[in-house]
Short mmCIF file of C-alpha atoms in Angstrom, two decimals:
data_model
loop_
_atom_site.label_atom_id
_atom_site.label_comp_id
_atom_site.label_asym_id
_atom_site.label_seq_id
_atom_site.Cartn_x
_atom_site.Cartn_y
_atom_site.Cartn_z
CA MET A 20 0.00 0.00 0.00
CA GLU A 21 2.28 2.78 -1.16
CA ALA A 22 0.88 6.17 -0.25
CA ARG A 23 1.04 7.28 -3.90
CA GLY A 24 -1.92 5.35 -5.29
CA VAL A 25 -3.82 5.45 -2.05
CA TRP A 26 -6.57 7.72 -3.41
CA ARG A 27 -7.87 4.74 -5.40
CA LEU A 28 -9.21 3.25 -2.15
CA ALA A 29 -11.64 6.17 -1.88
CA LEU A 30 -12.86 5.62 -5.43
CA PRO A 31 -15.64 3.05 -4.74
CA LEU A 32 -17.35 5.30 -2.18
CA GLY A 33 -16.83 8.31 -4.45
CA ILE A 34 -18.43 6.57 -7.43
CA ALA A 35 -21.29 5.18 -5.31
CA GLN A 36 -21.97 8.64 -3.93
CA LEU A 37 -21.94 10.28 -7.37
CA LEU A 38 -24.30 7.63 -8.71
CA PHE A 39 -26.72 7.17 -5.82
CA PHE A 40 -26.49 10.51 -4.02
CA ALA A 41 -25.33 13.35 -6.29
CA ALA A 42 -27.17 12.21 -9.43
CA PRO A 43 -30.56 11.86 -7.67
CA LEU A 44 -30.16 15.32 -6.12
CA LEU A 45 -29.34 16.78 -9.56
CA LEU A 46 -32.47 15.15 -10.95
CA LEU A 47 -34.44 16.59 -8.02
CA ALA A 48 -33.22 20.07 -8.93
CA GLY A 49 -34.02 19.46 -12.61
CA THR A 50 -37.54 18.24 -11.81
CA SER A 51 -38.29 21.36 -9.76
CA PHE A 52 -37.71 23.46 -12.89
CA SER A 53 -39.90 21.29 -15.06
CA THR A 54 -43.58 20.98 -15.96
CA ASP A 55 -43.77 17.31 -14.95
CA GLU A 56 -41.73 14.38 -13.64
CA ASN A 57 -40.54 13.40 -17.16
CA LEU A 58 -38.69 16.72 -17.56
CA THR A 59 -40.61 17.42 -20.80
CA GLN A 60 -40.45 21.20 -20.58
CA THR A 61 -38.75 23.71 -18.32
CA SER A 62 -41.06 25.80 -16.21
CA LEU A 63 -40.94 28.01 -13.12
CA ARG A 64 -44.47 26.97 -12.12
CA ALA A 65 -43.41 24.91 -9.07
CA TRP A 66 -41.13 27.61 -7.69
CA ARG A 67 -43.83 30.27 -8.25
CA GLU A 68 -46.20 28.12 -6.21
CA VAL A 69 -43.69 27.77 -3.39
CA VAL A 70 -42.80 31.46 -3.22
CA GLY A 71 -46.20 32.91 -4.13
CA ASP A 72 -48.40 30.99 -1.70
CA THR A 73 -48.66 32.27 1.89
CA PHE A 74 -49.53 28.74 3.09
CA HIS A 75 -46.26 27.39 1.71
CA ILE A 76 -44.25 30.33 3.08
CA GLN A 77 -45.88 29.88 6.49
CA SER A 78 -45.03 26.17 6.46
CA ALA A 79 -41.40 26.98 5.64
CA ILE A 80 -41.30 29.51 8.50
CA ASN A 81 -42.90 26.96 10.87
CA THR A 82 -40.23 24.40 9.91
CA LEU A 83 -37.30 26.78 10.48
CA ARG A 84 -38.84 27.96 13.76
CA LEU A 85 -39.21 24.36 14.91
CA GLY A 86 -35.54 23.70 14.10
CA ALA A 87 -34.45 26.80 16.03
CA LEU A 88 -36.62 25.92 19.05
CA ALA A 89 -35.28 22.35 19.06
CA VAL A 90 -31.69 23.67 19.02
CA CYS A 91 -32.38 26.02 21.96
CA ALA A 92 -34.24 23.38 24.00
CA THR A 93 -31.63 20.65 23.47
CA ALA A 94 -28.77 23.08 24.25
CA LEU A 95 -30.50 24.26 27.46
CA LEU A 96 -30.47 20.70 28.83
CA ALA A 97 -27.44 19.20 27.07
CA VAL A 98 -24.91 21.88 28.14
CA PRO A 99 -25.56 21.34 31.89
CA LEU A 100 -25.50 17.56 31.42
CA ALA A 101 -22.20 17.77 29.50
CA LEU A 102 -20.80 19.95 32.34
CA LEU A 103 -21.93 17.34 34.87
CA HIS A 104 -20.18 14.70 32.74
CA LEU A 105 -17.01 16.82 32.79
CA ALA A 106 -17.09 17.06 36.61
CA ALA A 107 -18.33 13.51 37.29
CA GLY A 108 -16.48 10.37 38.37
CA PRO A 109 -16.21 7.28 36.14
CA VAL A 110 -19.50 5.64 37.21
CA LEU A 111 -21.69 8.71 36.69
CA ARG A 112 -19.86 9.42 33.42
CA ARG A 113 -20.79 5.97 32.16
CA ILE A 114 -24.44 6.40 33.19
CA ILE A 115 -24.60 9.74 31.35
CA LEU A 116 -23.02 8.28 28.19
CA ILE A 117 -25.37 5.28 28.15
CA ALA A 118 -28.34 7.60 28.70
CA ALA A 119 -27.12 9.64 25.73
CA VAL A 120 -26.52 6.71 23.38
CA LEU A 121 -29.54 4.51 24.20
CA PRO A 122 -32.21 6.85 22.71
CA LEU A 123 -30.03 7.21 19.62
CA LEU A 124 -30.08 3.45 19.08
CA THR A 125 -33.84 3.07 19.58
CA SER A 126 -35.89 3.78 16.50
CA VAL A 127 -37.21 7.31 16.03
CA VAL A 128 -40.65 5.71 15.68
CA VAL A 129 -40.30 4.26 19.19
CA ARG A 130 -39.17 7.62 20.58
CA THR A 131 -42.11 9.35 18.89
CA PHE A 132 -44.53 6.73 20.18
CA SER A 133 -43.33 7.14 23.77
CA TRP A 134 -44.18 10.86 23.57
CA ILE A 135 -47.75 10.07 22.51
CA VAL A 136 -48.05 8.14 25.76
CA ILE A 137 -46.47 11.00 27.73
CA LEU A 138 -48.32 13.93 26.13
CA GLY A 139 -51.74 12.29 25.63
CA ARG A 140 -54.99 13.22 27.42
CA GLU A 141 -54.47 10.32 29.84
CA GLY A 142 -50.69 10.50 29.57
CA VAL A 143 -47.94 10.91 32.13
CA ILE A 144 -47.97 14.72 32.22
CA ASN A 145 -51.75 15.09 32.47
CA THR A 146 -52.17 12.39 35.15
CA THR A 147 -49.36 13.99 37.17
CA LEU A 148 -50.79 17.50 36.87
CA MET A 149 -54.31 16.34 37.72
CA GLY A 150 -53.03 14.16 40.57
CA LEU A 151 -51.29 17.19 42.08
CA GLY A 152 -54.50 19.18 41.63
CA LEU A 153 -52.75 21.71 39.40
CA THR A 154 -55.38 21.37 36.70
CA SER A 155 -58.90 19.92 36.74
CA ALA A 156 -59.18 18.99 33.06
CA PRO A 157 -56.45 17.50 30.85
CA ILE A 158 -54.49 20.12 28.93
CA ALA A 159 -53.84 19.71 25.21
CA LEU A 160 -50.20 18.85 24.50
CA LEU A 161 -50.49 16.65 21.43
CA GLN A 162 -50.98 18.62 18.22
CA THR A 163 -49.32 21.69 19.75
CA GLU A 164 -45.99 23.27 18.94
CA HIS A 165 -44.71 23.17 22.55
CA GLY A 166 -45.63 19.49 22.84
CA LEU A 167 -43.67 18.79 19.66
CA VAL A 168 -40.67 20.83 20.85
CA LEU A 169 -40.72 18.94 24.17
CA ALA A 170 -40.69 15.60 22.34
CA LEU A 171 -37.94 16.74 19.96
CA THR A 172 -35.88 17.81 22.99
CA GLN A 173 -35.52 14.15 23.90
CA ILE A 174 -35.54 12.76 20.36
CA GLU A 175 -32.71 15.06 19.20
CA MET A 176 -30.77 15.63 22.46
CA PRO A 177 -28.12 12.91 21.85
CA LEU A 178 -27.09 14.75 18.66
CA MET A 179 -26.32 17.83 20.80
CA LEU A 180 -24.94 16.01 23.83
CA LEU A 181 -22.36 13.74 22.16
CA PRO A 182 -20.45 16.50 20.27
CA LEU A 183 -20.52 18.66 23.45
CA ILE A 184 -19.07 15.83 25.57
CA ALA A 185 -16.43 15.14 22.89
CA ALA A 186 -15.42 18.84 22.77
CA MET A 187 -15.29 19.15 26.58
CA ALA A 188 -13.18 15.98 26.85
CA ARG A 189 -10.40 17.87 25.04
CA ILE A 190 -10.26 20.56 27.74
CA ASP A 191 -7.11 20.22 29.83
CA PRO A 192 -8.16 19.75 33.51
CA ALA A 193 -5.12 21.83 34.49
CA LEU A 194 -6.79 24.83 32.83
CA LEU A 195 -9.80 24.52 35.14
CA ASP A 196 -7.59 24.21 38.22
CA ALA A 197 -5.52 27.18 37.08
CA SER A 198 -8.61 29.32 36.59
CA ALA A 199 -9.95 28.35 40.03
CA SER A 200 -6.64 28.89 41.81
CA LEU A 201 -6.28 32.31 40.18
CA GLY A 202 -9.50 33.23 41.98
CA GLY A 203 -11.82 32.75 39.02
CA SER A 204 -15.37 32.08 40.18
CA LEU A 205 -17.26 29.08 38.81
CA PHE A 206 -19.21 31.48 36.59
CA ARG A 207 -16.03 33.07 35.22
CA THR A 208 -14.35 29.69 34.68
CA LEU A 209 -17.37 28.46 32.73
CA ARG A 210 -17.76 31.66 30.73
CA ARG A 211 -14.09 32.32 29.95
CA VAL A 212 -12.57 28.81 29.83
CA VAL A 213 -15.08 25.98 29.42
CA LEU A 214 -17.71 27.43 27.08
CA PRO A 215 -15.25 28.91 24.53
CA LEU A 216 -13.47 25.56 24.33
CA ALA A 217 -16.80 23.69 24.07
CA LEU A 218 -18.11 26.03 21.35
CA PRO A 219 -17.12 23.81 18.38
CA GLY A 220 -19.10 20.97 19.96
CA LEU A 221 -22.07 23.24 20.57
CA LEU A 222 -22.06 24.44 16.94
CA ALA A 223 -21.66 20.89 15.57
CA GLY A 224 -24.53 19.76 17.79
CA ALA A 225 -26.70 22.71 16.75
CA THR A 226 -26.15 21.86 13.07
CA LEU A 227 -27.08 18.20 13.57
CA VAL A 228 -30.15 18.99 15.71
CA PHE A 229 -31.40 21.65 13.30
CA ALA A 230 -30.97 19.34 10.30
CA SER A 231 -32.64 16.43 12.07
CA ALA A 232 -35.55 18.34 13.67
CA THR A 233 -36.53 20.12 10.44
CA THR A 234 -36.69 16.84 8.49
CA ALA A 235 -38.32 14.75 11.31
CA PHE A 236 -41.36 13.75 9.26
CA ILE A 237 -42.86 11.16 11.63
CA SER A 238 -42.44 13.16 14.86
CA GLN A 239 -43.81 16.30 13.20
CA GLY A 240 -46.80 14.46 11.76
CA VAL A 241 -47.72 12.20 14.67
CA ILE A 242 -47.10 14.62 17.56
CA GLY A 243 -47.65 17.91 15.71
CA GLY A 244 -50.71 16.47 14.01
CA GLY A 245 -52.73 17.98 11.21
CA ARG A 246 -53.00 21.50 12.56
CA LEU A 247 -49.32 22.40 12.24
CA ASN A 248 -47.86 22.32 8.75
CA TYR A 249 -44.20 21.60 8.11
CA LEU A 250 -42.30 21.23 4.84
CA PRO A 251 -41.53 17.47 5.09
CA ALA A 252 -45.25 16.60 5.25
CA LEU A 253 -45.94 18.85 2.25
CA VAL A 254 -43.08 17.22 0.33
CA TRP A 255 -44.54 13.79 1.08
CA GLN A 256 -48.16 14.74 0.26
CA ASN A 257 -47.24 16.37 -3.03
CA ALA A 258 -44.99 13.50 -4.04
CA MET A 259 -47.06 10.49 -2.92
CA VAL A 260 -50.70 11.70 -2.75
CA VAL A 261 -51.05 14.58 -5.22
CA PHE A 262 -48.25 13.31 -7.53
CA ASP A 263 -47.09 16.87 -8.25
CA TRP A 264 -43.40 15.97 -8.38
CA PRO A 265 -42.06 19.37 -9.51
CA LEU A 266 -43.77 21.07 -6.54
CA ALA A 267 -42.55 18.36 -4.13
CA ALA A 268 -39.02 18.80 -5.53
CA ALA A 269 -39.13 22.59 -5.15
CA MET A 270 -40.24 22.22 -1.51
CA ALA A 271 -37.58 19.61 -0.76
CA LEU A 272 -34.96 21.96 -2.21
CA THR A 273 -36.33 24.85 -0.13
CA LEU A 274 -35.87 22.71 2.98
CA MET A 275 -32.38 21.68 1.85
CA ALA A 276 -31.31 25.26 1.08
CA SER A 277 -32.54 26.44 4.51
CA VAL A 278 -30.64 23.71 6.33
CA LEU A 279 -27.46 24.38 4.32
CA MET A 280 -27.77 28.12 5.00
CA VAL A 281 -28.08 27.55 8.75
CA ALA A 282 -25.19 25.04 8.72
CA GLY A 283 -23.07 27.56 6.80
CA LEU A 284 -23.97 30.36 9.23
CA LEU A 285 -23.09 28.19 12.24
CA SER A 286 -19.74 27.21 10.72
CA LEU A 287 -18.98 30.91 9.97
CA LEU A 288 -19.86 31.68 13.58
CA GLY A 289 -17.41 29.01 14.71
CA ARG A 290 -14.65 30.45 12.53
CA GLY A 291 -15.37 33.98 13.79
CA ALA A 292 -15.21 32.84 17.41
CA ARG A 293 -11.87 31.13 16.87
CA HIS A 294 -10.29 34.31 15.48
CA ALA A 295 -11.83 36.60 18.09
CA MET B 5 -13.57 24.90 41.34
CA HIS B 6 -13.60 23.82 45.01
CA ARG B 7 -14.12 27.01 46.98
CA PHE B 8 -17.65 27.97 46.03
CA SER B 9 -18.95 31.42 46.88
CA GLY B 10 -22.67 32.04 47.35
CA GLY B 11 -23.28 32.91 43.71
CA ASP B 12 -21.22 29.93 42.62
CA LYS B 13 -23.32 27.62 44.78
CA ALA B 14 -26.52 28.87 43.15
CA LEU B 15 -25.01 28.40 39.69
CA ALA B 16 -23.75 24.91 40.55
CA LEU B 17 -27.22 24.01 41.86
CA LEU B 18 -28.87 25.32 38.70
CA ILE B 19 -26.50 23.28 36.52
CA MET B 20 -27.13 20.15 38.60
CA ALA B 21 -30.91 20.64 38.44
CA LEU B 22 -30.89 21.09 34.65
CA ALA B 23 -28.54 18.11 34.23
CA ALA B 24 -30.86 15.94 36.34
CA LEU B 25 -33.83 17.12 34.25
CA ALA B 26 -31.85 16.27 31.09
CA LEU B 27 -31.22 12.72 32.34
CA LEU B 28 -34.91 12.35 33.20
CA VAL B 29 -35.96 13.61 29.75
CA LEU B 30 -33.50 11.24 28.03
CA VAL B 31 -34.32 8.06 29.93
CA GLY B 32 -37.91 8.65 31.14
CA PRO B 33 -39.63 8.09 27.77
CA VAL B 34 -37.75 4.80 27.27
CA LEU B 35 -39.07 3.55 30.64
CA VAL B 36 -42.57 4.85 29.90
CA VAL B 37 -42.75 2.94 26.63
CA LEU B 38 -41.48 -0.25 28.32
CA ILE B 39 -44.12 -0.04 31.08
CA THR B 40 -46.89 0.84 28.61
CA SER B 41 -46.16 -2.28 26.56
CA PHE B 42 -47.49 -4.39 29.47
CA THR B 43 -50.77 -2.47 29.86
CA THR B 44 -54.13 -4.26 30.09
CA SER B 45 -55.86 -1.20 28.66
CA GLN B 46 -56.89 -0.69 25.02
CA ALA B 47 -56.05 3.00 25.42
CA LEU B 48 -52.62 4.42 26.12
CA ARG B 49 -53.35 5.28 29.75
CA PHE B 50 -50.37 5.90 32.03
CA PRO B 51 -49.82 4.45 34.58
CA PRO B 52 -51.44 1.30 33.15
CA PRO B 53 -54.49 -0.03 35.09
CA GLY B 54 -53.00 -3.56 35.09
CA LEU B 55 -50.18 -5.60 33.61
CA THR B 56 -50.38 -8.34 30.96
CA LEU B 57 -48.30 -9.95 28.20
CA ARG B 58 -51.28 -9.81 25.84
CA TRP B 59 -49.77 -7.31 23.36
CA TYR B 60 -46.56 -9.30 23.09
CA GLN B 61 -48.61 -12.42 22.39
CA GLU B 62 -50.50 -10.59 19.65
CA LEU B 63 -47.25 -9.16 18.28
CA PHE B 64 -45.67 -12.61 18.00
CA ASP B 65 -48.85 -14.24 16.62
CA PRO B 66 -47.73 -15.47 13.17
CA VAL B 67 -51.15 -14.98 11.58
CA ARG B 68 -52.45 -11.74 13.04
CA SER B 69 -49.09 -9.97 12.88
CA ALA B 70 -47.89 -11.45 9.58
CA GLN B 71 -47.44 -8.01 7.99
CA ILE B 72 -45.33 -6.77 10.89
CA HIS B 73 -43.17 -9.89 10.69
CA ARG B 74 -42.63 -9.46 6.96
CA ALA B 75 -41.69 -5.80 7.46
CA ALA B 76 -39.29 -6.73 10.26
CA GLY B 77 -37.69 -9.39 8.05
CA ASN B 78 -37.25 -6.90 5.20
CA SER B 79 -35.77 -4.32 7.57
CA LEU B 80 -33.26 -6.80 9.02
CA LEU B 81 -32.19 -7.99 5.55
CA VAL B 82 -31.78 -4.45 4.21
CA ALA B 83 -29.92 -3.34 7.36
CA THR B 84 -27.49 -6.29 7.09
CA LEU B 85 -26.75 -5.63 3.40
CA THR B 86 -26.50 -1.88 4.07
CA ALA B 87 -24.02 -2.45 6.90
CA ILE B 88 -21.84 -4.66 4.66
CA ALA B 89 -21.90 -2.20 1.75
CA ALA B 90 -21.40 0.94 3.85
CA THR B 91 -18.58 -0.63 5.89
CA ALA B 92 -16.68 -1.88 2.84
CA LEU B 93 -16.97 1.48 1.05
CA ALA B 94 -16.16 3.50 4.18
CA THR B 95 -13.12 1.36 5.10
CA GLY B 96 -11.49 2.04 1.74
CA ALA B 97 -12.27 5.73 1.92
CA ALA B 98 -11.10 6.01 5.54
CA LEU B 99 -7.73 4.41 4.75
CA ALA B 100 -7.25 6.68 1.73
CA ILE B 101 -8.13 9.81 3.71
CA ALA B 102 -5.97 8.83 6.70
CA ARG B 103 -2.91 8.22 4.51
CA SER B 104 -3.12 11.40 2.48
CA ARG B 105 -2.50 14.98 3.49
CA ALA B 106 -3.46 16.31 0.05
CA GLY B 107 -6.29 18.78 -0.45
CA TRP B 108 -8.49 16.24 -2.21
CA ALA B 109 -8.62 14.15 0.96
CA ARG B 110 -10.07 17.02 3.02
CA PHE B 111 -12.58 17.75 0.26
CA ALA B 112 -13.54 14.08 -0.10
CA GLU B 113 -14.02 13.79 3.67
CA GLY B 114 -16.42 16.75 3.61
CA ALA B 115 -18.32 15.34 0.63
CA PHE B 116 -18.56 11.87 2.18
CA MET B 117 -20.01 13.33 5.41
CA ALA B 118 -22.57 15.53 3.56
CA PRO B 119 -25.49 13.04 3.77
CA LEU B 120 -25.41 13.52 7.55
CA VAL B 121 -26.60 17.13 7.31
CA LEU B 122 -28.67 17.18 4.11
CA PRO B 123 -32.39 16.64 4.88
CA GLY B 124 -33.17 12.94 4.53
CA ILE B 125 -36.62 13.72 3.17
CA ALA B 126 -35.09 15.61 0.20
CA PHE B 127 -32.73 12.72 -0.55
CA GLY B 128 -35.55 10.15 -0.18
CA LEU B 129 -37.65 11.99 -2.77
CA ALA B 130 -34.60 12.43 -5.03
CA ALA B 131 -33.88 8.69 -4.85
CA LEU B 132 -37.49 7.87 -5.77
CA MET B 133 -37.33 10.23 -8.78
CA PHE B 134 -33.96 8.80 -9.85
CA PHE B 135 -35.01 5.14 -9.71
CA SER B 136 -38.35 5.82 -11.38
CA TRP B 137 -36.51 7.81 -14.10
CA LEU B 138 -34.36 4.69 -14.66
CA HIS B 139 -37.60 2.62 -14.79
CA LEU B 140 -36.44 0.41 -11.90
CA PRO B 141 -39.33 -1.27 -10.06
CA PRO B 142 -39.34 -1.06 -6.22
CA SER B 143 -37.03 -3.64 -4.67
CA LEU B 144 -35.03 -4.24 -1.52
CA TRP B 145 -31.81 -3.56 -3.51
CA LEU B 146 -32.87 0.02 -4.15
CA LEU B 147 -33.53 0.44 -0.43
CA VAL B 148 -30.02 -0.87 0.28
CA ALA B 149 -28.52 1.65 -2.18
CA GLY B 150 -30.45 4.53 -0.57
CA HIS B 151 -29.76 3.43 3.01
CA ALA B 152 -26.05 2.92 2.31
CA MET B 153 -25.72 6.60 1.31
CA ILE B 154 -27.19 7.70 4.67
CA ALA B 155 -25.30 5.03 6.67
CA GLY B 156 -21.93 5.75 5.02
CA PRO B 157 -21.01 8.78 7.18
CA PHE B 158 -21.72 6.84 10.42
CA ALA B 159 -19.32 4.08 9.37
CA LEU B 160 -16.77 6.55 8.00
CA ARG B 161 -16.58 8.49 11.28
CA THR B 162 -15.60 5.58 13.55
CA ILE B 163 -13.44 3.80 10.94
CA GLY B 164 -11.75 7.10 10.08
CA ALA B 165 -10.88 7.69 13.74
CA SER B 166 -9.29 4.21 13.91
CA ALA B 167 -7.43 4.63 10.61
CA ALA B 168 -6.01 7.99 11.72
CA GLY B 169 -4.26 6.17 14.56
CA LEU B 170 -2.45 3.75 12.23
CA ASP B 171 1.33 4.06 12.36
CA PRO B 172 2.61 4.43 8.75
CA ALA B 173 5.91 2.80 9.82
CA LEU B 174 4.04 -0.49 10.36
CA LEU B 175 2.73 -0.47 6.79
CA GLU B 176 6.15 0.44 5.41
CA SER B 177 7.90 -2.35 7.30
CA SER B 178 5.25 -4.84 6.17
CA ALA B 179 5.85 -3.79 2.55
CA ALA B 180 9.63 -3.83 3.04
CA LEU B 181 9.38 -7.41 4.29
CA GLY B 182 7.79 -8.31 0.96
CA ALA B 183 4.11 -8.45 1.90
CA SER B 184 1.67 -7.59 -0.89
CA PRO B 185 -0.70 -4.64 -0.23
CA TRP B 186 -3.60 -7.08 0.18
CA ARG B 187 -1.63 -9.20 2.68
CA THR B 188 -0.62 -6.05 4.60
CA PHE B 189 -4.27 -5.06 4.73
CA ARG B 190 -5.43 -8.50 5.92
CA ARG B 191 -2.68 -9.15 8.45
CA VAL B 192 -1.67 -5.70 9.71
CA VAL B 193 -4.22 -2.98 8.91
CA LEU B 194 -7.52 -4.78 9.42
CA PRO B 195 -6.68 -6.25 12.85
CA LEU B 196 -5.58 -2.82 14.05
CA ILE B 197 -8.68 -0.94 12.86
CA MET B 198 -11.11 -3.80 13.57
CA PRO B 199 -12.77 -2.19 16.63
CA GLY B 200 -13.51 0.94 14.58
CA VAL B 201 -14.77 -1.15 11.67
CA ALA B 202 -17.05 -3.19 13.96
CA ALA B 203 -18.43 -0.05 15.63
CA GLY B 204 -18.94 1.55 12.21
CA ALA B 205 -20.74 -1.52 10.85
CA PHE B 206 -23.00 -1.57 13.91
CA LEU B 207 -23.89 2.13 13.57
CA ALA B 208 -24.56 1.66 9.84
CA PHE B 209 -26.82 -1.31 10.66
CA VAL B 210 -28.79 0.71 13.24
CA SER B 211 -29.06 3.72 10.94
CA SER B 212 -30.60 1.53 8.23
CA LEU B 213 -32.89 -0.30 10.65
CA ASP B 214 -34.26 3.05 11.90
CA ASN B 215 -34.31 4.82 8.55
CA VAL B 216 -37.56 6.64 7.81
CA PRO B 217 -37.01 9.32 5.13
CA VAL B 218 -35.58 7.00 2.45
CA SER B 219 -37.89 4.05 3.21
CA LEU B 220 -40.85 6.44 3.15
CA PHE B 221 -40.35 6.95 -0.59
CA LEU B 222 -38.69 3.69 -1.71
CA SER B 223 -40.69 1.03 0.14
CA SER B 224 -43.83 -0.48 -1.38
CA ALA B 225 -46.44 -3.07 -0.40
CA GLN B 226 -43.96 -5.88 -1.20
CA THR B 227 -40.93 -4.12 0.29
CA ASP B 228 -42.59 -2.82 3.46
CA MET B 229 -40.14 -1.67 6.15
CA LEU B 230 -40.66 -1.93 9.92
CA PRO B 231 -40.54 1.81 10.84
CA ILE B 232 -42.99 2.62 8.01
CA ARG B 233 -45.36 -0.17 9.09
CA LEU B 234 -45.22 0.99 12.76
CA TRP B 235 -45.85 4.58 11.64
CA GLY B 236 -48.93 3.37 9.74
CA MET B 237 -50.15 1.58 12.88
CA MET B 238 -49.70 4.79 14.90
CA GLU B 239 -51.40 7.02 12.34
CA THR B 240 -54.58 5.03 11.67
CA ALA B 241 -56.03 3.28 14.70
CA LEU B 242 -54.00 3.39 17.88
CA ASP B 243 -52.75 -0.16 18.02
CA VAL B 244 -51.15 -1.12 21.36
CA ARG B 245 -49.01 -3.67 19.51
CA VAL B 246 -46.84 -0.65 18.64
CA ALA B 247 -45.97 -0.50 22.36
CA ALA B 248 -45.00 -4.18 22.37
CA ALA B 249 -42.93 -3.72 19.20
CA SER B 250 -41.29 -0.70 20.84
CA GLY B 251 -40.55 -2.82 23.90
CA VAL B 252 -38.82 -5.42 21.73
CA LEU B 253 -36.81 -2.74 19.88
CA VAL B 254 -35.72 -1.06 23.14
CA ALA B 255 -34.64 -4.40 24.62
CA VAL B 256 -32.69 -5.27 21.46
CA ALA B 257 -31.04 -1.82 21.34
CA PHE B 258 -30.07 -1.97 25.02
CA THR B 259 -28.61 -5.49 24.70
CA LEU B 260 -26.68 -4.61 21.54
CA LEU B 261 -25.42 -1.43 23.19
CA LEU B 262 -23.98 -3.37 26.15
CA VAL B 263 -22.51 -6.11 23.92
CA MET B 264 -20.95 -3.67 21.44
CA ASP B 265 -19.65 -1.47 24.25
CA ARG B 266 -17.93 -4.42 25.90
CA ALA B 267 -16.54 -5.71 22.59
CA VAL B 268 -15.33 -2.51 20.92
CA GLY B 269 -15.91 0.38 23.35
CA LEU B 270 -18.87 1.68 21.35
CA VAL B 271 -19.89 4.42 23.82
CA ARG B 272 -16.39 5.89 23.93
CA ARG B 273 -16.23 5.88 20.12
CA MET B 274 -19.56 7.67 19.81
CA SER B 275 -18.52 10.45 22.20
CA ALA B 276 -15.07 11.18 20.73
#
């Protein structure tokens, strides 16, 4: 294995990706600028329908908002848990890691289903609230945005937690001791030492959570229900029920462009923070 | 961080409280679904009014749950083939990237990881359009091709981390002693990166088994996949067999997690 011809080893994956990943996406883009799925004639009809319809615009805004809320909610809980992992002994560390990995290995359908049981009219939250006498009638949590964000907090949290833990593991413990012995308060140590060093993990986690939450078709549909409209459901309906493939393609590309834009912004933010 | 002032104590308490809440949010739903799978109720009441194995019996009934069994069989077959394909492709790519400092390697690494961030639903639709444009009828092979694209990055990440730790001097001495590249790979490289390869294959397998966005567009009545079937059971009538199926999936995931962690340090690899 001389290092000279070593690039040939990457060729099979490269070819497979061109054929089964890049080519389909190119065709998707082509279809969105066409009158029908056979690419008979170019047309801007699908894109006009995406941009010119307030329902479609609102759905796109809902989707981006959901992604942003999921990022904030997962960060709010994952940062403290990653800090606890940093300070914990070996046993607690292991418990935290297994708690982070287990949901990731159980199907997203299972995770979504468990939230139906938790958020339902006779679910965990409503029985607890009514048992404590905090409310007399069950409150609606299914088919609401906050119910969906709550569920996504668990469903997506491992994607935020694992990069954070990985980034914090690279922090030299001597730095923390130095900061403390120089009289730095816990707040100052966190703000000036830990969080800047954990920032790459936070940004990587935010990108993964945003990408995953905005495309989470089953969670959005089953927990969000029919009242909230998100792009993935519209992509699916137009592709598989209405059979308007150009419109479905244009919506899928809108979703893709939004995710790429946010990922690009987050990576710029990371670069800016490193030079600051 | 040992001498806490008053403000520090409050901050430390707040962090601990949020961390405890995070653990509860992560693990609670898994326990809830396990307990619910034993409910005697037809509705999804929690806590359950009584405990029974009835839903597991119905789930394993070969006649009444034939469709679920077929979907589970398809999913396992596709996940196995996907894991093999993704691991083979990713191992080659990981070795090439680890042994090259050239610009193309950095670019290729970025391109190979792209499916991780691009919305799965967009790729699923694109794959459907592509295969229908090629006039290919729905089949499990097409599902494997689609799943392998999504599973590739998972395999590449853990195998890449192992390959980066390879000492080039070992490969050079193996070659200097007259071993062919293939023999060097079999006898020197593969044993050294095996834990990463095994972890990567496992993650690729799980990613295919759980895949929704690609299966949503590429599966059909004959090539039904388990997550799609379970989603259908959740959407139409609330079928408590979903809870039993979830119980089985959680138990399998937990067992595999412990086995893979013992064998190849899976948890450490996923958090590094």
